[in-house]
Amino acid sequence: MKLIYERSQPGRRAGRLPHYDLPKAEVPEHLRREAPPRLPELAEPELVRHFTALSDRNFGIDTGFYPLGSCTMKHNPRVNERVVALPGFRDLHPYQEDEGAQGALELMWNLQEILAEVAGLPAVSLQPAAGSQGELTGLMLMRAYFEDRGEGEQRDTIITADTAHGTNPASVTMAGFKLEKVETDARGNLDLADLRAKVNERTAGLMLTNPSTLGLFDEGIVEVARIFHDAGALLYYDGANLNAVCGISRPGDMGFDIVHYNLHKTFSQPHGGGGPGGGPVAVREIVEPFLPSPTVVRDGDAFRLDHDRPRSIGRVRGFGGPFGVFVRSYAFIRSYGPGLKEMSETAVLNANYLLARLKDTYELPYERHCMHEFVLSARNFKRDHGITALDVAKRLMDFDIHPPTVYFPLVVPEALMIEPTETEPKERLDEFVDVMQRIAVEAAESPELVKEAPHHRPVRRLDEVRAAKNPVVKYGFEEVTTPA
Ligand SMILES: Cc1ncc(COP(=O)(O)O)c(C=O)c1O
């Protein structure tokens, strides 16, 4: 496919602005361009065709099944977009004084209340803009809490699971803590013996997602919480997997003191490729004084931003946070009404249905019911036919299915982490099973077909490391001869 610069023809225009009889803006000599910018020149039909062709090459949840484990790619209800585009929300200026933004503040306050209920913890800050920023904020809150108690120097270590998402250790390091990893036992729970040996007076806290990235609910979570609390440490809940437990079990009841939500996953939001997202945090009373400032508070029937928070860790995000994400998530939750529990139950049911239908073909490392996602291993294909998890993922693309997350969590070799979400009907799940089983047959009968996949995509296998390390994001006019 040609780039837009390669379609360009001198003098073509998609539109012309009316010629206003206004004086030319005075631009100081030294700031003036020496030559006009090299913009592509196209008439409107060609321009529309170009961008339509590009959009046709995209894959998204609106195009097909997207079982990307841990990323919760669920359908984004269109009503969310309608609500967020209401002029009162869309055109609101971030510097609008509180009296003129009562509707927006009320929405934020209501969202805080709902999130507090979901987590089973009393106080919420909506500010962080992603799960990872929620993690960093939560760790800063832990630091502030221990400094306030005179234990800031002493409590320097955070414990994470060996199945932890990469952002967990990254946040721990960014927040200036030392990292200690705990192993997973044979049932997929935190290994309690290993944990007991590692928790001591230097421990500031645990950072854990439950269900874990294996899609398993930790059966020892009450004991885990006791071990940390007995040692004077706190528990942080990475809420990326909340889609499994809304209205069923609450992190606060499990013993967690600080929780982040991934609004963009659990409560829908077109996301991926880095945003937009929302990572609010909820905390227990003992941590509440340190929450980011300002928070949204209610005085009678009025709502306002409270800046008078002397012990706060300060602001972690500009203005009130990612407001458009709040509106979409609030619309999503309100359309479910009290049925969030049903959302999670269906997510868990869909995942267990797939698990039951696939576990005789692909290896299942932990023989248990899963929560909203599960991890299979393609280890048997690698051993028997030289076919890897990556090969399976690439072959799925030939059937218009987005690959699952692969090679994560690290404790499972040749991992395929599958999360169907609650928004998929049974027919889609069955189609996925059929394709996965067909790939298993191909792996045995015609492995080259799988090894060389994808066959029907605009590009085949890319050098992903090179693309990440050496991205070319600028058109090389100098190196390219534009066609006449
Ligand atoms: C388990 C887990 N924790 C944390 C994160 C980080 O969330 P975000 O991408 O919003 O920064 C993710 C994201 O995929 C995740 O799966």
Short mmCIF file of C-alpha atoms and ligand atoms in Angstrom, two decimals:
data_model
loop_
_atom_site.label_atom_id
_atom_site.label_comp_id
_atom_site.label_asym_id
_atom_site.label_seq_id
_atom_site.Cartn_x
_atom_site.Cartn_y
_atom_site.Cartn_z
CA MET A 1 0.00 0.00 0.00
CA LYS A 2 1.34 3.44 -0.91
CA LEU A 3 2.05 6.01 1.75
CA ILE A 4 0.12 9.25 1.57
CA TYR A 5 3.25 11.07 0.37
CA GLU A 6 3.56 8.60 -2.48
CA ARG A 7 -0.01 9.34 -3.58
CA SER A 8 0.66 13.08 -3.55
CA GLN A 9 0.39 15.06 -6.82
CA PRO A 10 1.52 18.71 -6.96
CA GLY A 11 -1.35 21.17 -6.87
CA ARG A 12 -4.12 18.75 -5.81
CA ARG A 13 -6.30 19.97 -2.94
CA ALA A 14 -9.01 18.34 -0.78
CA GLY A 15 -10.61 21.71 -0.07
CA ARG A 16 -9.95 25.39 -0.23
CA LEU A 17 -10.66 27.87 2.51
CA PRO A 18 -12.61 31.02 1.55
CA HIS A 19 -10.29 33.95 1.08
CA TYR A 20 -10.93 36.25 4.03
CA ASP A 21 -9.96 39.82 3.63
CA LEU A 22 -7.92 39.98 6.77
CA PRO A 23 -4.48 41.44 7.25
CA LYS A 24 -1.67 38.88 7.13
CA ALA A 25 -0.35 37.87 10.54
CA GLU A 26 2.95 39.50 11.31
CA VAL A 27 5.50 36.74 11.86
CA PRO A 28 8.95 37.96 12.88
CA GLU A 29 11.52 37.41 10.15
CA HIS A 30 13.62 34.91 12.12
CA LEU A 31 10.56 32.71 12.80
CA ARG A 32 9.38 32.54 9.19
CA ARG A 33 9.68 29.35 7.16
CA GLU A 34 12.10 29.45 4.31
CA ALA A 35 10.02 27.04 2.24
CA PRO A 36 6.39 25.87 2.46
CA PRO A 37 5.87 22.67 4.49
CA ARG A 38 6.06 19.42 2.49
CA LEU A 39 2.46 18.36 2.97
CA PRO A 40 0.89 15.64 0.84
CA GLU A 41 -1.31 17.07 -1.92
CA LEU A 42 -4.45 15.03 -2.65
CA ALA A 43 -8.03 15.59 -3.76
CA GLU A 44 -10.72 14.56 -1.29
CA PRO A 45 -11.76 11.21 -2.92
CA GLU A 46 -8.17 9.96 -2.90
CA LEU A 47 -7.69 11.20 0.65
CA VAL A 48 -10.83 9.40 1.87
CA ARG A 49 -9.81 6.21 0.06
CA HIS A 50 -6.37 6.34 1.61
CA PHE A 51 -7.61 6.59 5.19
CA THR A 52 -10.43 4.11 4.63
CA ALA A 53 -7.92 1.58 3.28
CA LEU A 54 -5.73 2.18 6.34
CA SER A 55 -8.65 1.71 8.73
CA ASP A 56 -9.56 -1.55 6.94
CA ARG A 57 -6.18 -2.90 7.91
CA ASN A 58 -6.76 -2.29 11.59
CA PHE A 59 -7.92 -5.02 13.89
CA GLY A 60 -10.03 -4.09 16.90
CA ILE A 61 -12.78 -5.38 19.14
CA ASP A 62 -15.27 -4.01 16.58
CA THR A 63 -13.70 -6.21 13.90
CA GLY A 64 -13.47 -9.55 15.63
CA PHE A 65 -12.69 -11.74 18.62
CA TYR A 66 -9.92 -10.23 20.76
CA PRO A 67 -9.03 -12.62 23.61
CA LEU A 68 -5.92 -10.72 24.73
CA GLY A 69 -5.39 -12.07 28.24
CA SER A 70 -5.14 -9.54 31.08
CA CYS A 71 -6.12 -6.70 28.74
CA THR A 72 -9.93 -7.13 28.95
CA MET A 73 -10.81 -6.14 25.41
CA LYS A 74 -14.58 -6.02 25.80
CA HIS A 75 -17.21 -4.39 23.61
CA ASN A 76 -17.46 -0.65 24.20
CA PRO A 77 -21.17 0.23 24.33
CA ARG A 78 -21.97 3.08 21.95
CA VAL A 79 -24.11 4.82 24.54
CA ASN A 80 -20.88 5.71 26.37
CA GLU A 81 -19.71 7.72 23.37
CA ARG A 82 -23.05 9.47 23.13
CA VAL A 83 -22.96 10.50 26.77
CA VAL A 84 -19.34 11.67 26.72
CA ALA A 85 -20.13 13.87 23.71
CA LEU A 86 -22.86 15.80 25.55
CA PRO A 87 -21.81 19.45 25.27
CA GLY A 88 -21.87 19.94 29.05
CA PHE A 89 -19.16 17.29 29.40
CA ARG A 90 -17.35 17.70 26.10
CA ASP A 91 -16.91 21.47 26.24
CA LEU A 92 -16.19 21.83 29.93
CA HIS A 93 -13.00 23.78 30.56
CA PRO A 94 -10.63 22.24 33.11
CA TYR A 95 -10.32 25.66 34.82
CA GLN A 96 -14.11 26.03 35.16
CA GLU A 97 -14.85 27.01 38.77
CA ASP A 98 -16.67 24.42 40.88
CA GLU A 99 -20.05 26.26 40.81
CA GLY A 100 -20.13 26.02 37.01
CA ALA A 101 -19.11 22.34 36.92
CA GLN A 102 -21.55 20.82 39.37
CA GLY A 103 -22.75 18.09 36.97
CA ALA A 104 -19.21 16.94 36.22
CA LEU A 105 -18.22 16.99 39.89
CA GLU A 106 -21.37 15.07 40.82
CA LEU A 107 -20.54 12.42 38.22
CA MET A 108 -17.01 12.14 39.64
CA TRP A 109 -18.33 11.91 43.20
CA ASN A 110 -20.86 9.23 42.21
CA LEU A 111 -18.15 7.27 40.43
CA GLN A 112 -15.96 7.47 43.55
CA GLU A 113 -18.85 6.10 45.64
CA ILE A 114 -19.44 3.17 43.28
CA LEU A 115 -15.75 2.34 43.07
CA ALA A 116 -15.50 2.43 46.88
CA GLU A 117 -18.33 -0.10 47.04
CA VAL A 118 -16.74 -2.35 44.40
CA ALA A 119 -13.43 -2.38 46.31
CA GLY A 120 -14.95 -2.49 49.79
CA LEU A 121 -12.78 0.45 50.83
CA PRO A 122 -14.03 3.89 51.94
CA ALA A 123 -11.97 6.55 50.11
CA VAL A 124 -11.15 7.00 46.41
CA SER A 125 -8.95 9.27 44.29
CA LEU A 126 -9.80 9.33 40.59
CA GLN A 127 -6.58 11.03 39.52
CA PRO A 128 -4.18 8.35 38.19
CA ALA A 129 -4.41 7.96 34.43
CA ALA A 130 -3.59 4.24 34.10
CA GLY A 131 -3.22 1.06 36.09
CA SER A 132 0.53 1.53 36.20
CA GLN A 133 0.14 5.08 37.51
CA GLY A 134 -2.31 3.76 40.10
CA GLU A 135 0.43 1.35 41.19
CA LEU A 136 2.97 4.14 41.54
CA THR A 137 0.44 6.27 43.42
CA GLY A 138 -0.39 3.36 45.74
CA LEU A 139 3.28 2.84 46.54
CA MET A 140 3.75 6.56 47.20
CA LEU A 141 0.80 6.30 49.58
CA MET A 142 2.49 3.39 51.37
CA ARG A 143 5.67 5.42 51.69
CA ALA A 144 3.76 8.42 53.09
CA TYR A 145 1.93 6.15 55.54
CA PHE A 146 5.14 4.61 56.88
CA GLU A 147 6.98 7.93 56.99
CA ASP A 148 4.12 9.32 59.05
CA ARG A 149 4.61 6.44 61.50
CA GLY A 150 8.37 7.00 61.65
CA GLU A 151 9.02 3.71 59.78
CA GLY A 152 9.93 5.27 56.43
CA GLU A 153 13.61 4.23 56.52
CA GLN A 154 12.90 0.77 57.89
CA ARG A 155 10.14 -0.39 55.50
CA ASP A 156 12.01 -0.51 52.21
CA THR A 157 10.82 -3.72 50.50
CA ILE A 158 7.76 -4.65 48.46
CA ILE A 159 6.90 -8.26 47.75
CA THR A 160 5.36 -9.29 44.42
CA ALA A 161 4.38 -12.65 42.93
CA ASP A 162 6.55 -14.35 40.29
CA THR A 163 3.46 -14.14 38.05
CA ALA A 164 3.26 -10.33 38.46
CA HIS A 165 2.60 -8.09 35.48
CA GLY A 166 5.72 -6.22 34.38
CA THR A 167 4.37 -2.91 35.60
CA ASN A 168 4.45 -4.17 39.23
CA PRO A 169 8.23 -4.50 39.56
CA ALA A 170 8.67 -1.37 37.44
CA SER A 171 6.44 0.66 39.78
CA VAL A 172 8.19 -0.75 42.86
CA THR A 173 11.54 0.35 41.49
CA MET A 174 10.26 3.77 40.39
CA ALA A 175 8.82 4.35 43.86
CA GLY A 176 12.26 3.68 45.35
CA PHE A 177 11.49 0.34 47.06
CA LYS A 178 13.45 -2.88 46.89
CA LEU A 179 11.75 -5.80 45.20
CA GLU A 180 11.35 -9.32 46.53
CA LYS A 181 9.56 -12.06 44.56
CA VAL A 182 7.49 -14.87 46.01
CA GLU A 183 7.05 -18.15 44.17
CA THR A 184 3.81 -19.70 42.97
CA ASP A 185 2.95 -23.13 44.42
CA ALA A 186 1.77 -26.20 42.51
CA ARG A 187 -1.90 -25.09 42.66
CA GLY A 188 -1.14 -21.62 41.33
CA ASN A 189 -1.42 -19.83 44.71
CA LEU A 190 1.24 -17.76 46.45
CA ASP A 191 3.64 -20.19 48.12
CA LEU A 192 2.91 -19.51 51.80
CA ALA A 193 6.15 -21.07 53.08
CA ASP A 194 8.21 -18.91 50.74
CA LEU A 195 6.11 -15.90 51.72
CA ARG A 196 6.52 -16.44 55.47
CA ALA A 197 10.28 -16.65 55.01
CA LYS A 198 10.36 -13.33 53.18
CA VAL A 199 7.99 -11.09 55.18
CA ASN A 200 9.73 -9.27 58.03
CA GLU A 201 10.13 -5.86 59.68
CA ARG A 202 11.64 -4.43 56.47
CA THR A 203 8.53 -5.30 54.44
CA ALA A 204 6.42 -2.30 53.45
CA GLY A 205 3.83 -4.35 51.63
CA LEU A 206 2.60 -6.85 49.10
CA MET A 207 1.57 -6.00 45.55
CA LEU A 208 -0.72 -8.66 44.12
CA THR A 209 -3.43 -9.14 41.55
CA ASN A 210 -6.19 -11.56 42.57
CA PRO A 211 -7.21 -13.42 40.46
CA SER A 212 -3.60 -13.69 39.38
CA THR A 213 -2.30 -13.43 35.85
CA LEU A 214 -2.81 -17.21 35.72
CA GLY A 215 -6.53 -16.45 36.01
CA LEU A 216 -6.63 -18.20 39.41
CA PHE A 217 -8.15 -16.86 42.62
CA ASP A 218 -5.61 -17.18 45.44
CA GLU A 219 -7.09 -19.71 47.85
CA GLY A 220 -4.81 -18.56 50.67
CA ILE A 221 -5.58 -14.84 50.41
CA VAL A 222 -6.96 -14.48 53.96
CA GLU A 223 -3.82 -16.08 55.39
CA VAL A 224 -1.64 -13.96 53.09
CA ALA A 225 -3.31 -10.81 54.44
CA ARG A 226 -2.81 -11.99 58.01
CA ILE A 227 0.93 -12.58 57.43
CA PHE A 228 1.42 -9.03 56.11
CA HIS A 229 -0.76 -7.28 58.68
CA ASP A 230 0.88 -9.20 61.54
CA ALA A 231 4.21 -7.89 60.28
CA GLY A 232 2.86 -4.29 60.26
CA ALA A 233 2.89 -4.17 56.43
CA LEU A 234 0.16 -3.13 53.94
CA LEU A 235 -1.44 -4.97 51.01
CA TYR A 236 -1.81 -3.44 47.55
CA TYR A 237 -4.32 -4.90 45.08
CA ASP A 238 -3.55 -4.58 41.38
CA GLY A 239 -7.13 -4.34 40.10
CA ALA A 240 -6.38 -5.17 36.46
CA ASN A 241 -8.33 -8.40 36.91
CA LEU A 242 -11.37 -6.93 38.69
CA ASN A 243 -13.53 -8.03 35.77
CA ALA A 244 -13.62 -11.43 37.44
CA VAL A 245 -14.97 -10.40 40.84
CA CYS A 246 -17.19 -7.28 40.66
CA GLY A 247 -20.11 -7.71 43.04
CA ILE A 248 -18.79 -11.15 44.06
CA SER A 249 -15.78 -10.53 46.25
CA ARG A 250 -14.15 -7.27 47.32
CA PRO A 251 -10.42 -6.63 47.71
CA GLY A 252 -11.08 -4.69 50.94
CA ASP A 253 -12.80 -7.77 52.41
CA MET A 254 -9.87 -9.95 51.30
CA GLY A 255 -7.62 -7.71 53.43
CA PHE A 256 -6.16 -5.31 50.87
CA ASP A 257 -5.54 -1.72 52.03
CA ILE A 258 -4.95 0.00 48.68
CA VAL A 259 -6.53 -0.92 45.34
CA HIS A 260 -6.29 0.41 41.83
CA TYR A 261 -8.91 -0.09 39.12
CA ASN A 262 -8.26 -0.19 35.39
CA LEU A 263 -11.36 1.77 34.38
CA HIS A 264 -10.51 1.24 30.70
CA LYS A 265 -10.64 -2.53 31.10
CA THR A 266 -13.28 -3.40 33.67
CA PHE A 267 -15.66 -0.57 32.89
CA SER A 268 -15.02 -0.34 29.13
CA GLN A 269 -13.21 2.27 27.15
CA PRO A 270 -11.64 2.02 23.71
CA HIS A 271 -8.04 1.40 24.76
CA GLY A 272 -4.80 -0.10 23.58
CA GLY A 273 -1.63 1.33 22.15
CA GLY A 274 -1.08 3.31 25.34
CA GLY A 275 -4.38 4.88 26.23
CA PRO A 276 -6.58 6.60 27.12
CA GLY A 277 -7.03 5.03 30.51
CA GLY A 278 -8.01 5.58 34.10
CA GLY A 279 -6.39 4.06 37.20
CA PRO A 280 -8.23 5.40 40.30
CA VAL A 281 -7.09 4.19 43.72
CA ALA A 282 -9.21 3.25 46.74
CA VAL A 283 -7.80 3.08 50.27
CA ARG A 284 -8.60 2.12 53.84
CA GLU A 285 -9.17 4.89 56.44
CA ILE A 286 -5.56 4.73 57.72
CA VAL A 287 -4.22 5.70 54.28
CA GLU A 288 -6.96 8.21 53.36
CA PRO A 289 -5.18 11.39 54.64
CA PHE A 290 -2.37 10.85 52.10
CA LEU A 291 -4.57 10.53 48.98
CA PRO A 292 -3.70 12.78 46.02
CA SER A 293 -5.07 16.32 46.18
CA PRO A 294 -7.60 17.59 45.25
CA THR A 295 -10.35 15.06 45.90
CA VAL A 296 -14.01 15.53 45.01
CA VAL A 297 -16.17 16.06 48.10
CA ARG A 298 -19.84 16.62 48.73
CA ASP A 299 -21.19 19.43 50.95
CA GLY A 300 -24.95 18.91 51.25
CA ASP A 301 -26.25 19.15 47.70
CA ALA A 302 -23.09 20.77 46.30
CA PHE A 303 -19.84 19.25 45.09
CA ARG A 304 -16.36 20.75 45.14
CA LEU A 305 -12.68 19.98 44.73
CA ASP A 306 -11.01 19.78 48.14
CA HIS A 307 -7.48 21.23 48.01
CA ASP A 308 -7.10 21.49 51.77
CA ARG A 309 -5.31 18.20 52.33
CA PRO A 310 -2.16 18.94 54.32
CA ARG A 311 -0.88 15.33 54.47
CA SER A 312 -1.58 14.53 50.81
CA ILE A 313 1.17 13.14 48.57
CA GLY A 314 0.12 15.95 46.15
CA ARG A 315 -1.18 15.87 42.64
CA VAL A 316 -0.36 12.89 40.38
CA ARG A 317 -2.27 14.01 37.26
CA GLY A 318 -3.30 17.33 35.74
CA PHE A 319 -6.68 18.79 36.69
CA GLY A 320 -9.29 16.27 37.94
CA GLY A 321 -7.93 13.27 36.03
CA PRO A 322 -8.93 11.70 32.69
CA PHE A 323 -12.49 13.04 32.69
CA GLY A 324 -13.70 11.43 29.44
CA VAL A 325 -12.78 8.03 30.85
CA PHE A 326 -14.82 8.77 33.99
CA VAL A 327 -17.90 9.61 31.92
CA ARG A 328 -17.64 6.44 29.83
CA SER A 329 -17.05 4.20 32.84
CA TYR A 330 -19.89 5.83 34.76
CA ALA A 331 -22.25 5.36 31.79
CA PHE A 332 -21.14 1.73 31.51
CA ILE A 333 -21.73 1.01 35.20
CA ARG A 334 -25.11 2.80 35.29
CA SER A 335 -26.34 0.90 32.23
CA TYR A 336 -25.53 -2.33 34.06
CA GLY A 337 -27.45 -1.05 37.07
CA PRO A 338 -27.01 -3.44 39.95
CA GLY A 339 -25.98 -6.18 37.49
CA LEU A 340 -22.19 -5.78 37.66
CA LYS A 341 -22.15 -9.16 39.36
CA GLU A 342 -23.74 -10.67 36.26
CA MET A 343 -20.99 -9.06 34.15
CA SER A 344 -18.30 -10.81 36.17
CA GLU A 345 -20.18 -14.10 36.36
CA THR A 346 -20.57 -14.19 32.57
CA ALA A 347 -16.89 -13.31 32.08
CA VAL A 348 -15.94 -16.23 34.34
CA LEU A 349 -18.43 -18.56 32.66
CA ASN A 350 -17.13 -17.72 29.17
CA ALA A 351 -13.53 -18.34 30.26
CA ASN A 352 -14.38 -21.67 31.90
CA TYR A 353 -16.33 -22.77 28.82
CA LEU A 354 -13.27 -22.18 26.62
CA LEU A 355 -10.99 -23.80 29.17
CA ALA A 356 -13.14 -26.93 29.32
CA ARG A 357 -13.22 -27.23 25.53
CA LEU A 358 -9.50 -26.62 24.97
CA LYS A 359 -7.75 -28.34 27.85
CA ASP A 360 -7.56 -31.74 26.15
CA THR A 361 -5.80 -30.25 23.14
CA TYR A 362 -3.47 -27.73 24.76
CA GLU A 363 -1.68 -28.31 28.07
CA LEU A 364 -3.29 -26.86 31.17
CA PRO A 365 -0.57 -26.12 33.74
CA TYR A 366 -2.93 -25.75 36.72
CA GLU A 367 -5.87 -28.17 36.75
CA ARG A 368 -8.45 -25.84 38.32
CA HIS A 369 -11.47 -23.78 37.40
CA CYS A 370 -10.35 -20.39 36.19
CA MET A 371 -11.72 -16.92 36.79
CA HIS A 372 -12.17 -14.51 33.85
CA GLU A 373 -9.07 -15.76 31.99
CA PHE A 374 -6.83 -18.80 31.83
CA VAL A 375 -3.39 -19.81 30.71
CA LEU A 376 -2.68 -22.75 28.41
CA SER A 377 0.71 -23.98 27.29
CA ALA A 378 1.77 -24.90 23.76
CA ARG A 379 4.68 -26.84 25.28
CA ASN A 380 3.32 -30.13 23.92
CA PHE A 381 3.32 -28.74 20.33
CA LYS A 382 6.85 -27.45 20.72
CA ARG A 383 8.05 -30.81 21.99
CA ASP A 384 6.19 -32.90 19.40
CA HIS A 385 6.17 -30.71 16.27
CA GLY A 386 8.43 -27.68 16.87
CA ILE A 387 5.39 -25.37 16.93
CA THR A 388 5.58 -22.54 19.49
CA ALA A 389 2.99 -20.34 21.21
CA LEU A 390 4.05 -17.56 18.83
CA ASP A 391 3.31 -19.77 15.81
CA VAL A 392 -0.18 -20.53 17.16
CA ALA A 393 -0.77 -16.81 17.79
CA LYS A 394 0.31 -15.87 14.26
CA ARG A 395 -1.82 -18.60 12.66
CA LEU A 396 -4.91 -17.33 14.55
CA MET A 397 -4.56 -14.08 12.63
CA ASP A 398 -5.30 -15.93 9.39
CA PHE A 399 -8.74 -16.69 10.85
CA ASP A 400 -9.50 -13.07 11.80
CA ILE A 401 -8.85 -13.68 15.48
CA HIS A 402 -6.57 -11.44 17.52
CA PRO A 403 -3.83 -13.52 19.19
CA PRO A 404 -4.07 -14.06 22.94
CA THR A 405 -1.32 -12.75 25.18
CA VAL A 406 1.73 -15.00 24.72
CA TYR A 407 4.78 -15.89 26.84
CA PHE A 408 3.19 -14.39 29.95
CA PRO A 409 3.07 -15.10 32.84
CA LEU A 410 6.69 -16.16 32.75
CA VAL A 411 6.18 -19.17 35.02
CA VAL A 412 4.34 -21.03 32.21
CA PRO A 413 6.50 -22.06 29.23
CA GLU A 414 4.93 -21.35 25.81
CA ALA A 415 2.06 -19.57 27.55
CA LEU A 416 -1.18 -18.62 25.78
CA MET A 417 -3.23 -16.38 28.07
CA ILE A 418 -6.84 -16.22 26.94
CA GLU A 419 -9.51 -13.77 28.15
CA PRO A 420 -12.79 -13.91 26.20
CA THR A 421 -14.73 -11.33 28.35
CA GLU A 422 -18.46 -11.36 28.99
CA THR A 423 -19.37 -9.62 25.75
CA GLU A 424 -18.76 -12.63 23.48
CA PRO A 425 -21.67 -14.89 22.48
CA LYS A 426 -21.34 -18.69 22.55
CA GLU A 427 -21.03 -18.90 18.72
CA ARG A 428 -17.85 -16.79 18.82
CA LEU A 429 -16.40 -18.93 21.57
CA ASP A 430 -17.19 -22.07 19.57
CA GLU A 431 -15.58 -20.60 16.45
CA PHE A 432 -12.45 -19.86 18.47
CA VAL A 433 -12.34 -23.44 19.78
CA ASP A 434 -12.75 -24.79 16.23
CA VAL A 435 -9.86 -22.67 14.99
CA MET A 436 -7.62 -23.58 17.94
CA GLN A 437 -8.33 -27.25 17.31
CA ARG A 438 -7.72 -26.90 13.61
CA ILE A 439 -4.33 -25.29 14.35
CA ALA A 440 -3.52 -28.24 16.62
CA VAL A 441 -4.21 -30.64 13.72
CA GLU A 442 -2.14 -28.47 11.36
CA ALA A 443 0.74 -28.45 13.86
CA ALA A 444 0.89 -32.23 13.57
CA GLU A 445 0.10 -32.64 9.86
CA SER A 446 1.53 -29.56 8.18
CA PRO A 447 3.74 -27.69 10.67
CA GLU A 448 5.26 -25.47 7.94
CA LEU A 449 1.83 -23.92 7.38
CA VAL A 450 1.73 -22.83 11.01
CA LYS A 451 5.40 -21.84 11.16
CA GLU A 452 5.01 -19.50 8.19
CA ALA A 453 1.75 -17.89 9.31
CA PRO A 454 0.20 -15.43 8.91
CA HIS A 455 -0.50 -16.02 5.23
CA HIS A 456 -3.42 -13.65 4.64
CA ARG A 457 -2.33 -10.44 6.35
CA PRO A 458 -0.85 -7.30 4.77
CA VAL A 459 2.42 -8.06 6.58
CA ARG A 460 3.92 -11.39 7.66
CA ARG A 461 6.27 -11.76 10.64
CA LEU A 462 7.86 -8.53 11.65
CA ASP A 463 11.11 -7.90 13.48
CA GLU A 464 9.30 -6.66 16.58
CA VAL A 465 12.46 -6.00 18.59
CA ARG A 466 13.91 -3.87 15.81
CA ALA A 467 10.61 -2.04 15.38
CA ALA A 468 10.51 -1.24 19.10
CA LYS A 469 14.17 -0.31 19.41
CA ASN A 470 14.59 1.49 16.13
CA PRO A 471 11.20 2.91 15.19
CA VAL A 472 11.04 4.85 11.93
CA VAL A 473 8.28 7.37 12.50
CA LYS A 474 9.26 10.00 9.97
CA TYR A 475 8.97 9.93 6.21
CA GLY A 476 12.44 9.96 4.72
CA PHE A 477 12.02 12.54 1.94
CA GLU A 478 15.73 12.53 1.33
CA GLU A 479 15.98 8.77 0.85
CA VAL A 480 12.80 8.34 -1.20
CA THR A 481 12.21 9.42 -4.76
CA THR A 482 8.59 10.50 -4.89
CA PRO A 483 6.89 9.03 -7.97
CA ALA A 484 6.14 11.66 -10.59
C1 LIG B 1 -2.15 -7.45 35.82
C2 LIG B 1 -1.90 -6.05 35.30
N1 LIG B 1 -1.44 -5.11 36.13
C3 LIG B 1 -1.24 -3.84 35.71
C4 LIG B 1 -1.44 -3.46 34.40
C5 LIG B 1 -1.13 -2.06 34.00
O1 LIG B 1 -2.26 -1.34 33.62
P1 LIG B 1 -2.18 -0.14 32.56
O2 LIG B 1 -1.95 -0.76 31.22
O3 LIG B 1 -3.50 0.55 32.68
O4 LIG B 1 -1.04 0.76 32.97
C6 LIG B 1 -1.91 -4.41 33.49
C7 LIG B 1 -2.10 -4.05 32.06
O5 LIG B 1 -2.24 -4.82 31.18
C8 LIG B 1 -2.15 -5.73 33.94
O6 LIG B 1 -2.62 -6.68 33.11
#
